[in-house]
Coordinates of C-alpha atoms in Angstrom, one line a residue:
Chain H
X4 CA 24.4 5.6 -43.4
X5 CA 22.7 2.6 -42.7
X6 CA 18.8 2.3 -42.7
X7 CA 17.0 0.1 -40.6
X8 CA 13.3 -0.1 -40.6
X9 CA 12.4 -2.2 -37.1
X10 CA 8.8 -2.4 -38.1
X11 CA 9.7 -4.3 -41.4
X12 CA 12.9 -6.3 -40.0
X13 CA 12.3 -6.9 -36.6
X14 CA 14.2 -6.6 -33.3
X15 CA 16.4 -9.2 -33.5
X16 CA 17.8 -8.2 -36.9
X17 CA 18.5 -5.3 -35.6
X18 CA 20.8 -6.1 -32.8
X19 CA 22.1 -8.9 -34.1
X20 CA 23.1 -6.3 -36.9
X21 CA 24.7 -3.4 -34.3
X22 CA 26.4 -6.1 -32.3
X23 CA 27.9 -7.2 -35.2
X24 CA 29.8 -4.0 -35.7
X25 CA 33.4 -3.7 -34.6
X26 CA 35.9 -1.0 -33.6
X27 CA 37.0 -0.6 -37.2
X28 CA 33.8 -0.7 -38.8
X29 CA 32.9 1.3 -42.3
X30 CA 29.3 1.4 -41.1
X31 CA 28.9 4.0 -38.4
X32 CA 25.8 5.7 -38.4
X33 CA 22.8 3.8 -38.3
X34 CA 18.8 5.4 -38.7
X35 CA 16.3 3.3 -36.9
X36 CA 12.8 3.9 -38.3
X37 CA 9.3 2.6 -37.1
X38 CA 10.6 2.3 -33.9
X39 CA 7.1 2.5 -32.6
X40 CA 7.8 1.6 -28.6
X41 CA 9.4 -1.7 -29.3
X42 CA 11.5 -2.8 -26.2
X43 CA 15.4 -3.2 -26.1
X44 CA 16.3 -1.5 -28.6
X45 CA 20.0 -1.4 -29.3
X46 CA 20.9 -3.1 -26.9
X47 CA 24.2 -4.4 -25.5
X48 CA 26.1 -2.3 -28.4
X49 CA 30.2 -2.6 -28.1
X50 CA 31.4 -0.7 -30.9
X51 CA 31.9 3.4 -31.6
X52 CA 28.8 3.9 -33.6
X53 CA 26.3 6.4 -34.0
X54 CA 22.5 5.6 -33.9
X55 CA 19.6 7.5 -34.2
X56 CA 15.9 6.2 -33.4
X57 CA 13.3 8.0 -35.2
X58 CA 10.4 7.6 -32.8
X59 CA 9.8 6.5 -29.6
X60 CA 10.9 3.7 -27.6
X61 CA 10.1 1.0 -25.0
X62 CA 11.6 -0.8 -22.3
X63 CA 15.7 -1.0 -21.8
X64 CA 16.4 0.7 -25.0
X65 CA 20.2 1.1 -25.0
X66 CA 20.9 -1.1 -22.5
X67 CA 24.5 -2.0 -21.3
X68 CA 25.7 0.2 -24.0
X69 CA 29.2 0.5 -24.2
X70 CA 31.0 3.3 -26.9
X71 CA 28.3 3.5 -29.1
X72 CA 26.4 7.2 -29.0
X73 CA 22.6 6.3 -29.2
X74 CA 20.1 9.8 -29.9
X75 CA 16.4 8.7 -29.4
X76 CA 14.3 11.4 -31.0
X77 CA 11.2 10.3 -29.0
X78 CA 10.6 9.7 -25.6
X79 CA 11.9 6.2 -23.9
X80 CA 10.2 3.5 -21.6
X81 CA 11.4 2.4 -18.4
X82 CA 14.8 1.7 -17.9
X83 CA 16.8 3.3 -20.4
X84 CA 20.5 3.2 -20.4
X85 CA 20.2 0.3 -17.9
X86 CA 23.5 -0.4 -16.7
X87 CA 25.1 1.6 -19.3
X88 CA 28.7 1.2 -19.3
X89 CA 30.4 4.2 -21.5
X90 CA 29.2 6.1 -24.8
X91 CA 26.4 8.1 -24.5
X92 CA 22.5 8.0 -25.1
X93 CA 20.7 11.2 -25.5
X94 CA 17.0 11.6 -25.2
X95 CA 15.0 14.4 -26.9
X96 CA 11.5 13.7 -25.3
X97 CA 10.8 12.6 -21.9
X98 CA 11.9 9.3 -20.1
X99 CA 10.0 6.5 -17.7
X100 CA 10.8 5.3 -14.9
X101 CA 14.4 4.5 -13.7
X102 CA 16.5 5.8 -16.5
X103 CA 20.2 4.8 -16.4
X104 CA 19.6 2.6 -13.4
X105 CA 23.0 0.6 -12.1
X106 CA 24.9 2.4 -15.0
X107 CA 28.8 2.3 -14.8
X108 CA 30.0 5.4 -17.2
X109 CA 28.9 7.1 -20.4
X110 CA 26.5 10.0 -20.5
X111 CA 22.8 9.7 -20.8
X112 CA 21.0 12.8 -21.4
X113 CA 17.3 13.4 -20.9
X114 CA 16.0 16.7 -22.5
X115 CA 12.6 16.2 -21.3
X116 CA 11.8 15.1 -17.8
X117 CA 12.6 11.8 -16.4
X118 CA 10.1 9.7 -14.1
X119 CA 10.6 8.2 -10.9
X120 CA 13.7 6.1 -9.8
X121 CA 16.3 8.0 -12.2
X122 CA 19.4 7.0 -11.9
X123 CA 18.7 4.2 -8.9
X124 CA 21.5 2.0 -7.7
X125 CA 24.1 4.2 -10.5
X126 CA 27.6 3.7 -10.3
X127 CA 29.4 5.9 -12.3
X128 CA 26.8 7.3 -14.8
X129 CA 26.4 10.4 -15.4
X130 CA 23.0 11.7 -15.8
X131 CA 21.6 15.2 -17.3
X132 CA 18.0 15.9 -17.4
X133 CA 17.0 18.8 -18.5
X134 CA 13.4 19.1 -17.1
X135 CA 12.4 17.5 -13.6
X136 CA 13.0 13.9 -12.2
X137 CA 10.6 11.9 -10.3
X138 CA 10.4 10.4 -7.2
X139 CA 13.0 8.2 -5.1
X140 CA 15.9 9.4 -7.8
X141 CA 19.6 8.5 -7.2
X142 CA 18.1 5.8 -4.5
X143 CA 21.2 4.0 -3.1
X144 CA 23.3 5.9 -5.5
X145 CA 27.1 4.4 -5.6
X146 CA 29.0 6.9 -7.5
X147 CA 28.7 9.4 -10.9
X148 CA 26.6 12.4 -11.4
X149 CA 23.3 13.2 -11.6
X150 CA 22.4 16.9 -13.1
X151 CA 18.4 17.9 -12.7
X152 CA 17.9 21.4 -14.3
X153 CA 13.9 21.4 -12.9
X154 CA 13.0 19.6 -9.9
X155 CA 12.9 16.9 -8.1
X156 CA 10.7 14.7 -6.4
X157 CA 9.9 13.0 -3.1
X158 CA 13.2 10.9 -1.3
X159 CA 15.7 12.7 -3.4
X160 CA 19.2 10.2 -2.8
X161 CA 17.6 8.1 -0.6
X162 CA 20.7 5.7 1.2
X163 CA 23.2 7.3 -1.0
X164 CA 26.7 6.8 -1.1
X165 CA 29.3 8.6 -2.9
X166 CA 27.3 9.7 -6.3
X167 CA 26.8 13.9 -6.5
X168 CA 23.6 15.3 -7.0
X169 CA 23.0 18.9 -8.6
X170 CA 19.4 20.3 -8.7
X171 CA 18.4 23.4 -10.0
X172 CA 14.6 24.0 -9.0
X173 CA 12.6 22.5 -5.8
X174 CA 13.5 19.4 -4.0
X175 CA 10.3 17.8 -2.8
X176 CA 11.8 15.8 -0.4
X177 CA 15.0 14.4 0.4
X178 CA 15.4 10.6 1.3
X179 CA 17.3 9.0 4.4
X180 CA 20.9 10.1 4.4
X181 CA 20.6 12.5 2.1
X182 CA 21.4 16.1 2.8
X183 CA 22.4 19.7 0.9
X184 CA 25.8 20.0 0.7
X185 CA 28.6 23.2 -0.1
X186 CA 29.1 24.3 -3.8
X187 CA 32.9 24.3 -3.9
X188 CA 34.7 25.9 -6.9
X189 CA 35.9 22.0 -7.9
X190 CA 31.9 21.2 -7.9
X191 CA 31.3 23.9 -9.9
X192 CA 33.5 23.2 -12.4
X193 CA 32.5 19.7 -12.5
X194 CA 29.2 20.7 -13.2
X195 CA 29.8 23.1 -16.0
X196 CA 31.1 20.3 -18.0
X197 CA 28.5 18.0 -17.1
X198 CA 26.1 20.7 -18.3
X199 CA 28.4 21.8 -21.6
X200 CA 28.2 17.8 -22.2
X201 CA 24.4 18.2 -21.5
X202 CA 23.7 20.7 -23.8
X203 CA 22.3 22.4 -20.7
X204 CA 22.4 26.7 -21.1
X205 CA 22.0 26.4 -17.2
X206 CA 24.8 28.4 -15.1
X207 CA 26.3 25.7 -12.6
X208 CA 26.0 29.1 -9.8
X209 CA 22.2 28.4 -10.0
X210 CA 22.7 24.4 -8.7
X211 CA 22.6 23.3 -5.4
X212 CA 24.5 20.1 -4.4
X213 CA 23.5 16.8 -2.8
X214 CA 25.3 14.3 -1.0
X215 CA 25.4 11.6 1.6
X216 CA 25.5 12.3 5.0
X217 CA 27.0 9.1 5.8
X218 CA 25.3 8.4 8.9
X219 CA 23.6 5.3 7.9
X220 CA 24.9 1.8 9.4
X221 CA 27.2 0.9 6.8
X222 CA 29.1 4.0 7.3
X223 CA 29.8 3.0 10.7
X224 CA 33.2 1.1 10.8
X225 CA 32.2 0.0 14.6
X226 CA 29.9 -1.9 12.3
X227 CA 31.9 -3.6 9.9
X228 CA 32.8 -7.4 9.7
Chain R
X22 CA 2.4 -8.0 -15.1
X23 CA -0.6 -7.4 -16.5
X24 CA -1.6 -4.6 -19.2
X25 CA -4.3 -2.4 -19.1
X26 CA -5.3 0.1 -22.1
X27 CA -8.3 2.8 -22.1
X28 CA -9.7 4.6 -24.8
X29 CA -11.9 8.1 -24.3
X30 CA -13.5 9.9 -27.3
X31 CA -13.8 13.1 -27.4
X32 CA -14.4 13.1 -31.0
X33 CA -17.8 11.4 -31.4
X34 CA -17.1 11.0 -35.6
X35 CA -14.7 8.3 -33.9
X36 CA -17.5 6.1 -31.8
X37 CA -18.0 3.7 -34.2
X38 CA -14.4 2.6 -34.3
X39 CA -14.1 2.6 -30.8
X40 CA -14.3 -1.2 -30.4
X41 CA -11.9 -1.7 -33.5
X42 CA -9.2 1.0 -32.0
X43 CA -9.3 -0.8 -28.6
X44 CA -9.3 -4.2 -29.5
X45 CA -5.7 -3.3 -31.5
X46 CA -4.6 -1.8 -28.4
X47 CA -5.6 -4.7 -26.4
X48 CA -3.9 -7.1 -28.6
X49 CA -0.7 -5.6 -28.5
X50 CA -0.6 -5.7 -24.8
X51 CA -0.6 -10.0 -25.4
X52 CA 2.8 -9.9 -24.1
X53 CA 1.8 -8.7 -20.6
X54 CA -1.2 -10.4 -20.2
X55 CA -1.9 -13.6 -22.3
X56 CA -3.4 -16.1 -19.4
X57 CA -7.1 -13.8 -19.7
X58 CA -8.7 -10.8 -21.5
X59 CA -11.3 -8.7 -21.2
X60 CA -13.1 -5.5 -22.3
X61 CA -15.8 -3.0 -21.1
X62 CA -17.3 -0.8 -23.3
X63 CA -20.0 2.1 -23.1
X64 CA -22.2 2.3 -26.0
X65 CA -26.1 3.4 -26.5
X66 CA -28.3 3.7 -23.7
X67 CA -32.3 3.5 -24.2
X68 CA -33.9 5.9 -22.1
X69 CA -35.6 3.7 -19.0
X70 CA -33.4 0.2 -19.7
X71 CA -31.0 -1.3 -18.5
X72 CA -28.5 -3.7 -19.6
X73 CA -27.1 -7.0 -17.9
X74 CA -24.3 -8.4 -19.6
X75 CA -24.0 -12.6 -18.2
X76 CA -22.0 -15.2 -18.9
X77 CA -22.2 -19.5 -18.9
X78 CA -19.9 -21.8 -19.7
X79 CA -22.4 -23.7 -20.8
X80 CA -24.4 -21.0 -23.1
X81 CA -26.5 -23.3 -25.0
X82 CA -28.4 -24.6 -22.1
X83 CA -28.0 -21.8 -19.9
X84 CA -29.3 -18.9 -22.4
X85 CA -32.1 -21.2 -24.3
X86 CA -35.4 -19.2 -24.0
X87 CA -33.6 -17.6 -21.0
X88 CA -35.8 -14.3 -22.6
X89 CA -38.9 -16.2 -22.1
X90 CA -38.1 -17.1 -18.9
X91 CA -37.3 -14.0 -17.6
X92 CA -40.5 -12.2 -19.3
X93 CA -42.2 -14.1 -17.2
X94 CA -41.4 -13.1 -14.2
X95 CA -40.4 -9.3 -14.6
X96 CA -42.4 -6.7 -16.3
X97 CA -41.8 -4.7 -19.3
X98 CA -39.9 -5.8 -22.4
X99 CA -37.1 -8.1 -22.3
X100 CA -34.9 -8.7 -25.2
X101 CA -31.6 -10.4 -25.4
X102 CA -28.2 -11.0 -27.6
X103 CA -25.8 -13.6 -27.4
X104 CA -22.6 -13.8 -27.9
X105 CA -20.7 -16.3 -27.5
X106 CA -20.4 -17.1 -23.7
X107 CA -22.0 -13.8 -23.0
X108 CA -25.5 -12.6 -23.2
X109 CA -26.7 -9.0 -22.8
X110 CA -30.2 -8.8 -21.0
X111 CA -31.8 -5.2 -21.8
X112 CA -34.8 -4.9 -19.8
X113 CA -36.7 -1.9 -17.6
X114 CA -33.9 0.0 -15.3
X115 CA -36.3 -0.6 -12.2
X116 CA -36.9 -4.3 -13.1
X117 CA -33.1 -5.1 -12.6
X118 CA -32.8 -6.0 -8.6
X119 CA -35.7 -9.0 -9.3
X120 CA -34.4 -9.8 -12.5
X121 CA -30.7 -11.2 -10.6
X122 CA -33.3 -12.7 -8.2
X123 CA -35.0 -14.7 -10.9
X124 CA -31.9 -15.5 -12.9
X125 CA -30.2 -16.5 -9.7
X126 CA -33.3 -19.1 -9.4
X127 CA -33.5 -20.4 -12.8
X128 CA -30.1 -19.9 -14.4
X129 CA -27.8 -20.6 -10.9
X130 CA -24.5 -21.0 -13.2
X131 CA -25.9 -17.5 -14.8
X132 CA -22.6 -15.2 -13.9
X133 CA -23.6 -11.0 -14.0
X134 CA -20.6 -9.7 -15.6
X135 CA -22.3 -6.1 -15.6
X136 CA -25.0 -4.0 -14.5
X137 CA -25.4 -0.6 -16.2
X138 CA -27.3 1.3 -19.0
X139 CA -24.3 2.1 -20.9
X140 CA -21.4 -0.2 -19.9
X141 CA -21.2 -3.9 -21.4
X142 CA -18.5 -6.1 -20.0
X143 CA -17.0 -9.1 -21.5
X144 CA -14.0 -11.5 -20.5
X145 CA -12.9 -14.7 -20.9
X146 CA -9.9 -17.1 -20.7
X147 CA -7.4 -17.4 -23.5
X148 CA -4.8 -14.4 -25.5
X149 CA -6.5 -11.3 -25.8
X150 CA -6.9 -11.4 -29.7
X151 CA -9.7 -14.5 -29.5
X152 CA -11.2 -13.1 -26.6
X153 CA -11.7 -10.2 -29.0
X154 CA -12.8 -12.1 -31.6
X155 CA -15.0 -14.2 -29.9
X156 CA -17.1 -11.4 -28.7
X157 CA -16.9 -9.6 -32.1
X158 CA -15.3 -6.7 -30.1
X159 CA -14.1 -4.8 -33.5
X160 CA -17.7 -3.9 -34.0
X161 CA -18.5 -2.3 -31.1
X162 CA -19.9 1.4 -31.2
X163 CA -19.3 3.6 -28.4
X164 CA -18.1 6.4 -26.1
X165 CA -15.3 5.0 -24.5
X166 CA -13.8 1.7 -23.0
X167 CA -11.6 0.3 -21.4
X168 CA -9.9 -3.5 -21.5
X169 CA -7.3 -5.5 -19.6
X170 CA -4.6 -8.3 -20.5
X171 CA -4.2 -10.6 -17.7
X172 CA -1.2 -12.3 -16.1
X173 CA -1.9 -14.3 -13.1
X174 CA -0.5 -13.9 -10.1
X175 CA -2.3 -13.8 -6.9
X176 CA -5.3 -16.3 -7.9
X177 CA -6.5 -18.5 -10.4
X178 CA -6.9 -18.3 -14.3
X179 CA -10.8 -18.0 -14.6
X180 CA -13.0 -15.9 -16.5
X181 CA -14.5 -14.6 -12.8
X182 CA -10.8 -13.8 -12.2
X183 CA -10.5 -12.0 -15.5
X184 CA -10.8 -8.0 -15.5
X185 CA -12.5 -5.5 -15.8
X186 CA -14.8 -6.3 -12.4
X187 CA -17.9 -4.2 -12.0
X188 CA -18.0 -2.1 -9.5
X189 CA -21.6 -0.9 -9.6
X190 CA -23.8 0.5 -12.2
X191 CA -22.1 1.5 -14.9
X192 CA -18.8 1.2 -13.4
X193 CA -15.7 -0.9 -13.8
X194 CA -12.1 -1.8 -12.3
X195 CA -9.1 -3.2 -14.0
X196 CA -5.8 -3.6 -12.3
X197 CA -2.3 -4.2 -12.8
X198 CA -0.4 -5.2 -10.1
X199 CA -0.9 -6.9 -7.1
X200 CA -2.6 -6.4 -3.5
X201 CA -0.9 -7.5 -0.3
X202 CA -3.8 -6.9 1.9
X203 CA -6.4 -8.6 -0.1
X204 CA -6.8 -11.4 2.5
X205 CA -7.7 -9.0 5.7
X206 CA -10.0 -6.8 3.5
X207 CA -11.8 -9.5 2.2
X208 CA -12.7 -11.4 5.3
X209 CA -13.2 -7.3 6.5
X210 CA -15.6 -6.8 3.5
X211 CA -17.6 -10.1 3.9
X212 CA -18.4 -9.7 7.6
X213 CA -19.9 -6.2 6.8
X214 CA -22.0 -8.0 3.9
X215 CA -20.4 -7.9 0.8
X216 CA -20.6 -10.4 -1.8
X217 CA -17.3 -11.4 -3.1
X218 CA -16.8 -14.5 -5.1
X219 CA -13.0 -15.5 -6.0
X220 CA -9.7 -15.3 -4.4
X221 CA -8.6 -12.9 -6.8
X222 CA -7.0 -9.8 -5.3
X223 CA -8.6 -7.3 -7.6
X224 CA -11.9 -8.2 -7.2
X225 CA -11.4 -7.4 -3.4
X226 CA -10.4 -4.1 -4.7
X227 CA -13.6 -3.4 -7.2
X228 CA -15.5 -4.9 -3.8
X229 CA -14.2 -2.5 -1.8
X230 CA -14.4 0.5 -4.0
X231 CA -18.2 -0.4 -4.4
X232 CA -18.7 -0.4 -0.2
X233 CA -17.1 2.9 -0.3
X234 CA -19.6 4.2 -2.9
X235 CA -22.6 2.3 -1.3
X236 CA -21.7 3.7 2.1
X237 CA -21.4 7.7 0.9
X238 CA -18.0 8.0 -1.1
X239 CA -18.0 9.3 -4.3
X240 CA -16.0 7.0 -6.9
X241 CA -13.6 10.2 -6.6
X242 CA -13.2 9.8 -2.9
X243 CA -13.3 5.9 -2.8
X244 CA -10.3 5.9 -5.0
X245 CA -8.6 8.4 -2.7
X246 CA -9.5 6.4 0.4
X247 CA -8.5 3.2 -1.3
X248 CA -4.8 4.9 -1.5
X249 CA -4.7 4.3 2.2
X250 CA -6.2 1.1 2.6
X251 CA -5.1 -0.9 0.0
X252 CA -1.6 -1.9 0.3
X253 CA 0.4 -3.1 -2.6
X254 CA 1.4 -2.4 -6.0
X255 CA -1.7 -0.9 -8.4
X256 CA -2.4 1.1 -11.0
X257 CA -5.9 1.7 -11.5
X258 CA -8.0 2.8 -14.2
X259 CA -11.9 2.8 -13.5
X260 CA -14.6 3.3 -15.9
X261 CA -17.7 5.3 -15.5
X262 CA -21.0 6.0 -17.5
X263 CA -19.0 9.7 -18.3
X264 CA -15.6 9.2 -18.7
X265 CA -13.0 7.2 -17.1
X266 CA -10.3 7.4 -14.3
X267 CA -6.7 6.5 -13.4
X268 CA -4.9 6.4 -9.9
X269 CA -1.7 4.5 -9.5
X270 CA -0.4 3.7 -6.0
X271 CA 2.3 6.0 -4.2
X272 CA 5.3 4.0 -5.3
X273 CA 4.0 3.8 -8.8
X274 CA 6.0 0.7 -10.4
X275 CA 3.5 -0.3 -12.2
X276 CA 3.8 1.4 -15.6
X277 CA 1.2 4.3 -17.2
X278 CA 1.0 5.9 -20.3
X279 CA -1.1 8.0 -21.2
X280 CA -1.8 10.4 -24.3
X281 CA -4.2 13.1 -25.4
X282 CA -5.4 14.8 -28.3
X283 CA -8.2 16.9 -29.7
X284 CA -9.9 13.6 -30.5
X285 CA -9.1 11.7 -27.9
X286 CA -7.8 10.6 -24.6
X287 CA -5.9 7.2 -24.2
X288 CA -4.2 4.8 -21.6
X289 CA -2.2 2.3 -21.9
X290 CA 0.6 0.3 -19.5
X291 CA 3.3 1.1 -22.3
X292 CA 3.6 3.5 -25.5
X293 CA 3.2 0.7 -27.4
X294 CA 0.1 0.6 -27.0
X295 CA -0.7 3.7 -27.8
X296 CA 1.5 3.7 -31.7
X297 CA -1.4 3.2 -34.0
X298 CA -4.0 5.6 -32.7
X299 CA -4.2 8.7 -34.8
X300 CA -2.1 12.0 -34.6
X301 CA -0.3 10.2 -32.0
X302 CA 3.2 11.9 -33.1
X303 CA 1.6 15.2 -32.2
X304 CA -0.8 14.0 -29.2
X305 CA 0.9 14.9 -25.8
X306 CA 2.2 12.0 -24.0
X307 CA 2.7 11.5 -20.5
X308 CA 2.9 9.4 -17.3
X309 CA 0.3 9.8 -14.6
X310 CA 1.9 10.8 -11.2
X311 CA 1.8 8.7 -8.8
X312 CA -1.4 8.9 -5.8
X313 CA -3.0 10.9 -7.8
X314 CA -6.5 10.3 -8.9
X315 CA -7.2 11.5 -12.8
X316 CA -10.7 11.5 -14.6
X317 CA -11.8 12.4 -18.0
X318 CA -15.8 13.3 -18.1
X319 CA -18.0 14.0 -21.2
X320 CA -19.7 15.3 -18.6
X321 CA -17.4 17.8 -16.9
X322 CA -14.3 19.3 -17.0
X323 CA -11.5 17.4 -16.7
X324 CA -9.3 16.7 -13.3
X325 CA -6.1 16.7 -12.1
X326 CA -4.7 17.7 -15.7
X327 CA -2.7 20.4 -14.7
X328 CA -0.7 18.0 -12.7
X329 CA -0.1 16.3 -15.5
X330 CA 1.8 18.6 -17.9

């Protein structure tokens, strides 16, 4: 295992260190230490490595990841998992403000509760938080799946288009557009593997699902160019 | 962008590092804010006095035998230390109103940063680690504090447009964001009589919180008012002889920290921020929701808190 103290090194070591890992590489798990809220950390990583960040982090940290499995045993600052792309970044603490915003694939698992804004504009992300999510979550949501085991908070989906949302507690509010939709036995199976890849104990029977209603203008083909 | 960082003690064994603790928090909030700094902090209060804390850019004229000048006029003791730009006048609480009328007189480019028996408030241009050394903030005893990192955006780079603004005695505003409304409110403000000096957004804002309090609100309710008045993106955090207070606007974009501990309670626009203060791997961590209006009180319990867990 590779040791990498950020404090002592600095940021730009250290990506320019992950980024230079390939698909083949000998050196596949890699310790972060003294992370100490630094912003973008591991970012833009392209290669099937495992890296764990002892401490908490700042702004973007895994960003545009792509393969690699990130585990932040800390909380994160805003926009974590930014445009993710595939892998996987789990979160033991809590996360700021629009985690996994714009992300394409991978997993990004929050095991605290997420702030306001998670999972805006994603596209193909799949998000599991296990606590509660703050306001204006999944806003213009394209597509992937956003699990909250607690609750959520004011404009839940607001303008969404195809992405599914499963809450488990209290919605505060749900934004334009959005509305409860049916559990269907294929959405329940969906979500138990969301929540097995979670490591959420939740039952999937206890969710309730969320969707667009598809009434907005863009939805209108009378409307299109 | 602008960074804001607070520090409340609860464990008083910590008051005489409070200036050293903050000015580390300050500086590492550079990156946010590196156009102006400034800081206010609450220390000793002598029973009956009263502290003004002014500033001159041109101190060595401006505060020469400024003392003597003003014993002359007001009654009571007058004493006075400089530093730097800044000087703090401690004189009789009830001689402060014709003090600012005498200094106003003889000293016209005399600025009042603050008016208070606790609270001292210094700011000037430059990065936030000389501000902090130029008013020897490292050595400053006290309560609590609270300083601000400034990136410019909706009016100048001065010192007058530099935070924390005071608010009224004792009290003090800093700001990150950025008001939409500031125009309206301060042509509003200044037709019913108040005195506001720059363009700069957030001094409308510390303006308009003080007509609130002059006209009835408490600071509690003046913050809750100002949710519906003021349009744009803030968070606030406020300082008062007691304690402090944080309220961030309903879309809350602008970012909050905060942390708390047996010893302490602390704020700051990112985590970073917050790394070097002690038992901060145990302390619980935690964003402030959004229109919601948070204060910590030596004085009283403390509000809002079970939202926050």
């Amino acid at each position: 295992m590779q040791t990498f103290d950020l404090e002592a090194q600095g940021l730009r070591a250290l990506n320019s260190a992950l980024h230079a890992q390939s698909a083949d590489t000998n050196q596949t798990h890699w310790e972060i230490v003294n992370p100490k809220g630094s912003h973008a950390i591991a970012v833009g990583l392209d290669a099937p490595i495992e890296v764990d960040i002892k401490g908490s982090t700042g702004y973007y940290c895994g960003g545009m990841n792509k393969q690699a499995t990130l585990h932040v045993h800390g909380s994160v600052g805003p926009g974590t998992a930014e445009n993710m792309m595939s892998g996987m970044i789990v979160v033991e603490g809590d996360a700021s403000q629009y985690a996994g915003a714009t992300g394409h694939g991978g997993t990004l698992v929050i095991k605290g509760n997420a702030s306001s804004r998670c999972g805006i504009s994603m596209k193909g992300i799949d998000i599991i938080v296990h606590g509660n999510i703050g306001h204006m979550s999944a806003f213009m949501a394209q597509s992937g799946n956003l699990v909250v085991c607690g609750d959520a908070g004011d404009a839940l989906g607001d303008s969404l288009y195809e992405a599914r949302l499963f809450v488990r507690g209290s919605v505060k509010s749900l934004g334009a557009d959005c509305i409860e939709k049916e559990m269907r036995p294929e959405h329940i199976a969906i979500l138990e593997e969301l929540l097995e890849r979670g490591q959420c104990d939740a039952k999937a029977s206890e969710f309730k699902r969320y969707g667009s209603a598809r009434k907005l203008y863009n939805f209108n083909i009378d409307n299109a160019y | 962008m602008c960074g804001i960082v607070g520090l409340f003690l609860k464990d008083t064994s910590l008051e005489p590092q409070l200036g050293n603790m903050l000015t580390d928090m300050l500086i590492t909030m550079t990156d946010r804010g590196p156009d102006s700094a400034g800081i206010a902090i609450y220390g000793a209060e002598t029973e009956g006095n009263a502290k003004l804390t002014v500033q001159s850019d041109t101190p060595e004229t401006d505060f020469a035998k400024l003392d003597n000048d003003l014993r002359k006029r007001v009654k009571g003791k007058v004493s006075m230390t400089i530093k730097d730009t800044h000087a703090v006048v401690s004189l009789q609480a009830d001689q402060v109103a014709l003090a600012r009328e005498v200094l106003a007189e003889i000293r016209p480019s005399v600025r009042v940063m603050s008016h208070g028996s606790t609270l001292e408030i210094y700011k000037e241009v430059g990065l936030p680690k000389d501000v902090a050394d130029r008013f020897d903030i490292r050595g400053m005893a006290g309560t609590h504090g609270i300083g601000h990192t400034r990136m410019a955006t909706e009016s100048a780079v001065t010192t007058m447009g530099a935070h924390p603004f005071n608010t009224g005695i004792d009290q003090c505003l800093v700001h990150n964001g950025s008001l939409s409304n500031h125009n309206s409110l301060r042509r509003k403000l200044r037709r019913l009589g108040v005195h506001i000096e720059t363009e700069n957004d957030t001094e409308v804002g510390a303006a308009y919180l003080t007509w609130k309090m002059q006209t009835g609100s408490t600071l509690g309710e003046a913050l809750a008012s100002s949710l519906d008045d003021l349009d744009g993106f803030f968070t606030f955090v406020v300082g008062t002889k007691d304690g402090f207070g944080v309220v961030r606007d309903p879309i809350a974009c602008k970012p909050a920290v905060m942390a708390e501990t047996d010893q302490y309670v602390a704020f700051g626009s990112e985590y970073r921020a917050l790394v070097n203060l002690p038992g901060i791997e145990t302390a619980k961590v935690w964003e402030p929701e959004p229109a919601t209006v948070y204060f910590w009180s030596h004085n009283a319990a403390p509000t809002a808190q079970e939202k926050a867990a």
